[in-house]
Coordinates of C-alpha atoms and ligand atoms in Angstrom, one line a residue:
M1 CA 27.5 49.4 12.3
T2 CA 28.8 48.0 15.6
E3 CA 30.4 44.6 15.6
S4 CA 27.5 43.0 17.6
R5 CA 25.0 44.3 14.9
W6 CA 27.1 42.7 12.2
R7 CA 27.0 39.5 14.1
Q8 CA 23.2 39.7 14.4
R9 CA 22.9 40.3 10.7
A10 CA 25.3 37.6 9.8
A11 CA 23.3 35.2 11.9
L12 CA 20.1 36.1 9.9
M13 CA 22.0 35.7 6.6
R14 CA 23.3 32.2 7.4
P15 CA 23.0 30.2 4.1
A16 CA 20.2 27.7 4.0
P17 CA 21.5 24.1 4.4
I18 CA 22.3 22.6 1.1
R19 CA 19.6 20.0 0.3
L20 CA 19.7 17.3 -2.3
S21 CA 17.6 18.2 -5.3
A22 CA 15.7 14.9 -5.0
Q23 CA 14.6 16.0 -1.5
R24 CA 13.6 19.4 -2.8
R25 CA 11.6 17.9 -5.6
L26 CA 9.8 15.6 -3.1
E27 CA 9.1 18.5 -0.7
R28 CA 7.4 20.3 -3.5
A29 CA 4.8 17.5 -3.6
L30 CA 2.2 18.7 -1.1
T31 CA -0.3 15.8 -1.7
I32 CA -0.2 12.2 -2.6
A33 CA -1.8 13.2 -5.9
E34 CA 1.3 15.4 -6.6
L35 CA 3.6 12.5 -5.6
R36 CA 1.7 10.4 -8.0
S37 CA 2.4 12.9 -10.8
L38 CA 6.1 13.0 -9.8
A39 CA 6.2 9.2 -9.8
S40 CA 4.7 9.0 -13.3
K41 CA 7.8 10.9 -14.6
R42 CA 10.4 8.8 -12.8
V43 CA 9.6 5.2 -13.9
P44 CA 8.7 3.5 -17.2
R45 CA 5.0 3.9 -18.1
A46 CA 4.4 0.1 -17.7
V47 CA 5.8 0.2 -14.1
F48 CA 3.6 3.3 -13.2
D49 CA 0.5 1.7 -14.7
Y50 CA 1.2 -1.6 -12.8
V51 CA 0.9 0.4 -9.6
D52 CA -1.8 2.9 -10.6
G53 CA -4.1 0.7 -12.6
G54 CA -7.1 -1.4 -11.6
A55 CA -8.9 -4.5 -12.9
D56 CA -11.1 -4.5 -16.1
A57 CA -13.0 -1.3 -16.6
E58 CA -11.5 0.2 -13.3
I59 CA -15.0 0.8 -12.0
T60 CA -14.0 -0.2 -8.5
L61 CA -10.9 2.0 -8.7
R62 CA -13.0 5.1 -9.5
H63 CA -15.7 4.0 -7.0
N64 CA -13.2 4.0 -4.2
R65 CA -12.3 7.6 -4.8
H66 CA -15.9 8.5 -5.3
V67 CA -17.1 7.0 -1.9
L68 CA -14.3 8.7 0.0
D69 CA -15.1 12.0 -1.7
Q70 CA -18.7 11.7 -0.5
V71 CA -17.6 11.9 3.2
T72 CA -18.8 15.1 4.8
F73 CA -17.4 15.9 8.3
A74 CA -19.3 17.2 11.2
P75 CA -16.7 18.9 13.5
T76 CA -16.9 20.0 17.1
V77 CA -15.4 23.5 17.5
L78 CA -13.9 25.0 20.7
A79 CA -12.1 21.9 21.9
D80 CA -8.5 21.8 23.1
V81 CA -6.7 20.1 20.2
A82 CA -3.2 21.6 20.6
T83 CA -1.4 18.2 20.8
P84 CA -3.6 15.5 19.2
K85 CA -2.7 11.9 19.9
M86 CA -2.1 10.3 16.5
S87 CA -1.3 6.8 17.6
V88 CA -3.7 3.9 17.5
S89 CA -3.6 0.3 18.8
A90 CA -3.5 -2.6 16.3
L91 CA -3.3 -6.2 17.4
G92 CA -2.6 -5.0 20.9
M93 CA 0.4 -2.9 20.0
T94 CA 0.9 0.8 19.1
S95 CA 1.1 2.3 15.6
E96 CA 2.3 5.8 16.0
L97 CA 0.1 7.0 13.1
P98 CA -3.4 5.9 12.3
F99 CA -2.3 3.9 9.3
A100 CA -0.1 1.0 8.3
L101 CA 1.6 0.1 5.0
A102 CA -0.3 -2.6 3.1
P103 CA 1.4 -5.6 1.4
T104 CA 2.4 -4.9 -2.2
G105 CA 4.3 -7.2 -4.6
F106 CA 7.4 -6.4 -6.6
S107 CA 8.5 -3.2 -4.8
R108 CA 12.0 -3.4 -6.3
L109 CA 10.4 -2.9 -9.7
M110 CA 9.2 0.6 -8.5
H111 CA 12.6 1.5 -7.1
H112 CA 15.7 -0.6 -6.5
A113 CA 15.6 0.0 -2.8
G114 CA 12.2 -1.7 -2.8
E115 CA 10.8 -3.4 0.4
V116 CA 13.9 -2.4 2.4
A117 CA 13.2 1.3 1.8
V118 CA 9.5 0.9 2.7
A119 CA 10.3 -1.0 5.9
Q120 CA 12.9 1.6 6.9
A121 CA 10.4 4.4 6.4
A122 CA 7.7 2.6 8.3
A123 CA 10.1 1.8 11.2
R124 CA 11.2 5.4 11.4
A125 CA 7.6 6.5 11.5
G126 CA 6.7 3.9 14.1
I127 CA 4.0 2.2 11.9
P128 CA 3.7 -1.4 10.8
Y129 CA 4.6 -2.7 7.3
A130 CA 3.4 -5.9 5.7
L131 CA 5.8 -7.7 3.4
A132 CA 4.1 -9.5 0.6
T133 CA 4.5 -13.1 -0.5
M134 CA 5.1 -11.6 -3.9
G135 CA 7.8 -9.3 -2.5
T136 CA 11.2 -8.9 -4.2
T137 CA 13.0 -9.1 -0.8
S138 CA 13.0 -12.3 1.2
P139 CA 11.4 -12.3 4.7
E140 CA 14.8 -13.1 6.2
D141 CA 16.7 -10.4 4.3
L142 CA 14.1 -7.8 5.2
V143 CA 14.5 -8.5 8.9
S144 CA 18.3 -8.5 8.7
E145 CA 18.3 -5.2 6.7
V146 CA 15.7 -3.5 8.9
P147 CA 15.7 -5.2 12.3
S148 CA 13.6 -2.5 14.0
G149 CA 9.9 -1.8 13.5
R150 CA 6.7 -3.9 13.4
K151 CA 6.6 -6.3 10.6
W152 CA 3.8 -8.4 9.3
F153 CA 3.9 -11.1 6.6
Q154 CA 1.2 -11.4 3.9
L155 CA 0.5 -14.9 2.7
Y156 CA -1.0 -16.3 -0.5
I157 CA -1.8 -19.9 0.0
W158 CA 0.1 -21.7 -2.7
K159 CA -1.0 -24.9 -4.5
D160 CA 2.0 -26.6 -2.9
R161 CA 0.7 -26.8 0.7
E162 CA 4.1 -28.1 2.0
A163 CA 5.8 -25.0 0.5
T164 CA 3.1 -22.8 2.0
K165 CA 3.7 -24.4 5.4
Q166 CA 7.5 -23.8 5.0
L167 CA 6.9 -20.2 4.1
V168 CA 4.7 -19.7 7.2
Q169 CA 7.4 -21.3 9.3
R170 CA 10.1 -19.1 7.8
A171 CA 8.0 -16.0 8.6
A172 CA 7.6 -17.2 12.2
A173 CA 11.3 -18.0 12.5
A174 CA 12.3 -14.6 11.1
G175 CA 10.2 -12.9 13.8
Y176 CA 7.2 -11.5 11.9
E177 CA 4.6 -10.4 14.3
A178 CA 1.4 -11.2 12.4
L179 CA 0.3 -13.2 9.4
I180 CA -2.1 -11.6 6.9
V181 CA -3.8 -14.2 4.7
T182 CA -5.2 -12.6 1.5
V183 CA -8.4 -14.4 0.3
D184 CA -9.6 -12.3 -2.6
S185 CA -7.2 -13.6 -5.2
A186 CA -8.3 -17.1 -6.3
V187 CA -6.9 -16.0 -9.6
T188 CA -5.1 -12.8 -10.7
G189 CA -7.4 -9.9 -11.7
Q190 CA -7.3 -8.8 -15.3
R191 CA -5.5 -5.5 -15.3
L192 CA -5.8 -4.3 -18.9
R193 CA -3.1 -1.6 -18.6
D194 CA -0.6 -4.4 -17.8
V195 CA -1.8 -6.6 -20.7
R196 CA -1.6 -3.7 -23.1
N197 CA 1.7 -2.6 -21.8
G198 CA 3.0 -6.1 -22.1
L199 CA 4.3 -6.0 -18.5
A200 CA 6.6 -8.8 -17.5
I201 CA 8.5 -9.4 -14.3
P202 CA 11.4 -9.1 -14.6
P203 CA 11.1 -6.8 -17.6
G204 CA 12.5 -8.0 -20.9
V205 CA 14.8 -5.8 -22.9
T206 CA 13.5 -4.9 -26.4
A207 CA 14.1 -2.1 -28.9
R208 CA 11.3 -0.1 -27.2
T209 CA 12.6 -0.7 -23.7
V210 CA 15.9 0.7 -24.9
L211 CA 14.0 3.8 -26.1
D212 CA 12.3 4.1 -22.8
A213 CA 15.7 3.9 -21.1
A214 CA 16.5 7.3 -22.6
R215 CA 13.5 8.8 -20.9
H216 CA 14.1 7.1 -17.5
P217 CA 17.8 6.6 -17.3
N218 CA 18.1 6.4 -13.5
W219 CA 15.4 3.7 -13.3
W220 CA 17.0 1.6 -16.1
L221 CA 20.6 2.1 -14.7
A222 CA 19.5 0.8 -11.3
F223 CA 17.5 -2.0 -13.0
L224 CA 20.5 -3.2 -15.0
T225 CA 23.2 -2.8 -12.3
K226 CA 21.5 -3.7 -9.0
E227 CA 20.6 -7.1 -7.8
P228 CA 18.2 -8.8 -10.2
L229 CA 14.5 -8.8 -9.4
R230 CA 13.2 -12.1 -8.1
F231 CA 10.3 -13.6 -6.3
A232 CA 12.2 -13.6 -3.1
S233 CA 9.8 -15.8 -1.0
L234 CA 10.2 -18.7 -3.4
G235 CA 12.8 -21.3 -3.1
R236 CA 12.8 -21.7 -7.0
W237 CA 13.5 -18.5 -8.8
D238 CA 14.8 -20.1 -11.9
A239 CA 11.5 -21.7 -13.0
P240 CA 9.7 -20.2 -15.9
L241 CA 7.1 -17.6 -14.9
A242 CA 4.1 -19.6 -16.2
E243 CA 5.2 -22.5 -14.1
L244 CA 5.6 -20.3 -11.0
G245 CA 2.0 -19.1 -11.7
N246 CA 0.8 -22.7 -11.3
L247 CA 2.8 -23.2 -8.2
L248 CA 1.5 -20.0 -6.6
Y249 CA -2.2 -19.2 -6.9
D250 CA -4.6 -21.9 -5.9
A251 CA -8.3 -21.5 -6.9
T252 CA -9.2 -24.4 -4.6
V253 CA -8.5 -22.6 -1.3
T254 CA -11.5 -22.7 1.1
V255 CA -12.3 -21.7 4.6
E256 CA -10.9 -25.0 5.8
D257 CA -7.5 -24.0 4.4
I258 CA -7.7 -20.8 6.5
A259 CA -8.5 -22.9 9.5
W260 CA -5.4 -25.0 8.7
I261 CA -3.3 -21.8 8.7
R262 CA -4.9 -20.7 12.0
A263 CA -3.7 -23.9 13.6
L264 CA -0.2 -23.5 12.0
W265 CA 0.4 -19.8 12.9
K266 CA 0.6 -19.1 16.6
G267 CA 0.7 -15.3 16.4
P268 CA -2.0 -12.8 15.4
L269 CA -3.8 -13.8 12.2
V270 CA -5.4 -11.3 9.8
I271 CA -7.7 -12.1 6.9
K272 CA -7.5 -9.6 4.1
G273 CA -9.9 -9.1 1.2
V274 CA -13.4 -9.4 2.6
S275 CA -16.0 -7.6 0.4
S276 CA -19.3 -8.5 2.1
A277 CA -20.9 -8.8 5.6
R278 CA -21.7 -12.4 4.7
D279 CA -18.0 -13.2 4.1
A280 CA -17.1 -11.3 7.3
A281 CA -19.2 -13.8 9.2
R282 CA -17.6 -16.8 7.3
V283 CA -14.1 -15.8 8.0
A284 CA -14.8 -14.7 11.6
A285 CA -15.7 -18.3 12.3
V286 CA -12.0 -19.3 11.8
G287 CA -11.0 -17.1 14.7
P288 CA -8.9 -14.3 13.2
D289 CA -7.6 -11.4 15.3
A290 CA -8.5 -8.9 12.5
I291 CA -10.2 -8.9 9.1
V292 CA -9.5 -6.4 6.4
L293 CA -12.5 -5.1 4.4
S294 CA -10.8 -4.5 1.1
N295 CA -11.4 -4.6 -2.6
H296 CA -7.7 -4.9 -3.2
G297 CA -7.5 -1.3 -4.3
G298 CA -9.7 -2.2 -7.3
R299 CA -7.2 -4.7 -8.7
Q300 CA -9.0 -8.0 -8.4
L301 CA -12.8 -8.4 -9.1
D302 CA -14.1 -5.2 -10.7
Q303 CA -17.5 -3.7 -9.6
L304 CA -16.9 -4.4 -5.9
P305 CA -18.2 -2.2 -3.1
H306 CA -16.0 0.1 -1.1
P307 CA -15.6 -1.0 2.6
Y308 CA -17.8 1.9 3.7
D309 CA -20.7 0.5 1.7
F310 CA -21.0 -2.4 4.1
I311 CA -18.8 -1.6 7.1
D312 CA -21.7 -1.4 9.6
D313 CA -23.1 -4.8 8.5
A314 CA -19.7 -6.4 8.6
R315 CA -19.0 -5.1 12.1
A316 CA -22.3 -6.6 13.2
Q317 CA -20.9 -10.1 12.2
L318 CA -17.7 -9.9 14.2
P319 CA -17.3 -11.2 17.7
A320 CA -16.1 -8.6 20.2
G321 CA -12.3 -8.3 20.1
V322 CA -11.9 -9.0 16.4
E323 CA -10.4 -5.8 14.8
L324 CA -11.9 -4.4 11.7
W325 CA -9.4 -2.9 9.3
V326 CA -10.1 -1.2 6.0
D327 CA -8.2 -0.4 2.8
S328 CA -8.8 0.6 -0.8
G329 CA -8.5 4.2 -2.0
F330 CA -7.2 5.9 1.1
S331 CA -5.0 8.6 -0.2
T332 CA -5.4 11.7 2.1
G333 CA -5.3 12.2 5.8
A334 CA -9.0 13.1 5.7
D335 CA -9.8 9.8 4.1
I336 CA -7.9 8.0 6.9
I337 CA -9.6 9.9 9.7
S338 CA -13.0 9.3 8.1
A339 CA -12.4 5.6 8.5
Y340 CA -12.3 5.9 12.3
A341 CA -15.5 7.8 12.2
R342 CA -17.0 4.9 10.2
G343 CA -15.9 2.5 12.9
A344 CA -12.6 1.1 11.5
D345 CA -9.8 0.0 13.9
L346 CA -7.0 0.6 11.4
V347 CA -6.4 1.8 7.8
L348 CA -4.0 0.3 5.4
V349 CA -2.5 2.3 2.5
G350 CA -1.1 0.8 -0.7
R351 CA -0.6 3.1 -3.7
A352 CA 0.0 6.2 -1.5
Y353 CA 3.4 4.9 -0.4
L354 CA 4.2 3.2 -3.7
Y355 CA 3.9 6.6 -5.5
G356 CA 6.5 7.9 -2.9
L357 CA 8.7 4.9 -3.6
M358 CA 8.6 5.5 -7.3
A359 CA 9.2 9.2 -6.9
G360 CA 12.2 8.9 -4.7
G361 CA 12.9 5.6 -2.9
L362 CA 13.3 5.8 0.8
I363 CA 12.8 9.6 1.1
G364 CA 9.8 9.3 -1.2
V365 CA 8.1 6.8 1.1
E366 CA 9.0 9.1 4.0
R367 CA 7.5 12.0 2.1
A368 CA 4.3 10.0 1.5
I369 CA 4.0 9.1 5.2
A370 CA 4.7 12.7 6.2
I371 CA 2.0 14.0 3.9
L372 CA -0.6 11.6 5.2
A373 CA 0.4 12.2 8.8
D374 CA 0.2 16.0 8.5
E375 CA -3.1 15.8 6.7
A376 CA -4.5 13.4 9.3
R377 CA -3.3 15.5 12.2
R378 CA -4.8 18.7 10.7
T379 CA -8.1 16.9 10.0
L380 CA -8.2 15.6 13.6
Q381 CA -7.6 19.1 15.0
L382 CA -10.1 20.8 12.7
L383 CA -12.7 18.1 13.7
G384 CA -12.1 19.0 17.3
C385 CA -10.7 15.6 18.3
A386 CA -7.8 15.3 20.7
S387 CA -7.0 11.8 19.6
V388 CA -7.9 9.4 16.8
R389 CA -9.9 7.3 19.1
D390 CA -12.1 10.4 19.9
V391 CA -13.4 10.3 16.3
T392 CA -16.9 8.8 16.3
A393 CA -19.8 8.3 14.0
A394 CA -21.0 11.8 15.1
H395 CA -18.1 13.4 13.2
V396 CA -19.3 12.3 9.8
R397 CA -22.6 12.7 8.0
R398 CA -23.7 9.7 6.0
G399 CA -24.6 10.9 2.5
I400 CA -23.2 7.9 0.6
P401 CA -25.7 7.1 -2.1
E402 CA -26.8 3.5 -2.2
R403 CA -26.1 3.2 -5.9
P404 CA -23.5 5.8 -6.5
A405 CA -23.1 7.3 -10.0
I406 CA -20.1 6.1 -11.8
P407 CA -17.7 9.0 -11.8
E408 CA -15.5 10.0 -14.8
P409 CA -12.3 8.0 -15.4
L410 CA -9.1 9.2 -13.7
P411 CA -7.1 11.7 -15.8
S412 CA -4.5 9.0 -16.6
A413 CA -6.5 6.9 -19.1
S414 CA -6.5 3.2 -18.6
A415 CA -5.8 2.6 -22.3
A416 CA -2.2 1.9 -23.1
S417 CA -0.1 4.8 -24.1
P418 CA 1.6 4.4 -27.5
E419 CA 4.7 5.3 -25.6
A420 CA 4.3 2.6 -23.1
A421 CA 7.4 0.6 -22.4
P422 CA 7.0 -2.9 -23.8
L423 CA 7.6 -4.8 -20.6
R424 CA 6.2 -8.2 -21.2
R425 CA 3.6 -9.6 -18.7
D426 CA 3.4 -13.3 -18.0
H427 CA 2.3 -13.4 -14.4
H428 CA 2.2 -11.1 -11.4
E429 CA 0.4 -10.4 -8.3
Ligands
FMN501 C1 1.2 -2.6 -6.9 C2 0.3 -3.3 -5.9 C3 0.7 -4.6 -5.5 C4 -0.1 -5.3 -4.6 N1 0.3 -6.5 -4.2 C5 -0.4 -7.2 -3.2 C6 0.0 -8.4 -2.7 O1 1.0 -9.0 -3.2 N2 -0.7 -9.0 -1.8 C7 -1.9 -8.4 -1.2 O2 -2.5 -9.0 -0.4 N3 -2.3 -7.2 -1.7 C8 -1.6 -6.6 -2.6 N4 -2.0 -5.3 -3.1 C9 -3.2 -4.7 -2.5 C10 -2.8 -3.9 -1.2 O3 -2.4 -4.7 -0.2 C11 -4.0 -3.1 -0.8 O4 -5.1 -3.9 -0.6 C12 -4.4 -2.0 -1.8 O5 -3.3 -1.4 -2.4 C13 -5.2 -0.9 -1.1 O6 -5.7 0.1 -2.0 P1 -4.9 1.4 -2.3 O7 -3.7 1.1 -3.2 O8 -5.9 2.2 -3.0 O9 -4.5 2.0 -1.0 C14 -1.2 -4.7 -4.0 C15 -1.6 -3.3 -4.4 C16 -0.8 -2.7 -5.3 C17 -1.2 -1.3 -5.7

């Protein structure tokens, strides 16, 4: 064989770059459902259930999947879709992909890198991320750790209005672009998996937690050696959890309080957690820039509709220019694209990225974003749309029954596993 032939062959036989096994494991997950399965092996059962579970009988949780499964597309063939435009505009600025990352509490419970990892992954993908009031990284720390990327701050109006005002001012001073006020949580939903698992934040160490540590050594090692979990938005992290609960949720909040926040916050205001056209009209009166039709991923009041069940009626209540966002149950790219056909301006995803976070920290969140982006791009192309904004009502058939049958429970039963780690629950989002 001539020398040049050897060279050609050698080039072909170049060893594949050595990849970390964590990355290989994540790449084997081709869907969010597979990431979820990976996540279930990486963290204690109580942590997984905290993310995965819903309120009460989890009827809303199942209904969300059921409604999205009912979507039937109506594609247009023979269109040039070689380079589809995936970006959308939200609050007057670009999101490079047609979804943003919803606010979720306690992300450092899922993986020690927590909110910082999520914000990093979002910034790299060019999509917005909303830090939650119940986050385990403070608004200031998140900005200093991840200065780039669009950041929104989610607010729960606390009983202590002065503390609430200070929190809003901190978010403004730290440079958060928009404030998302969540209005569907007068009290915390009853998530039976958490009660049965005895979830507490931070977790308490008992004989059974020690046993669980043997099954999930990496999670426990990080939990015991990294910075302790704390409610990072609060000035008082040393108060007992029950007391913090009192300080936090306020069941007296009304539309007037939202008007107060509107006057306080100069930037874009988003109201999250609307579950009827009637409430869409009530909150629109306060002058928000966007509202989020959301059943909180089935984690608050059970037996709520999915946003698709009333999206047209809600839209009819909104003045021109108010954006209509949706969340709850969106876990594939097809789900996400279907929202634009149903008239949404933006989709938020929650659990989809948290499964990634539990499965592998930063690279897990990146994997979740990549899965959703690939699926959304392919859906767009196969629908015959050259951009997300080209997706219209003509691209879906209706077919959502008015009173949908209640589908079977998810494979992971909501009843507590006898092996569940006994992490005590006093109060959480
Ligand atoms: C573990 C977890 C924690 C959450 N914490 C908050 C929160 O602190 N504030 C809030 O407004 N919504 C919170 N949500 C709701 C999400 O913002 C979003 O509405 C929901 O996750 C969307 O449904 P999906 O998970 O099916 O995508 C949380 C959701 C999950 C799964």
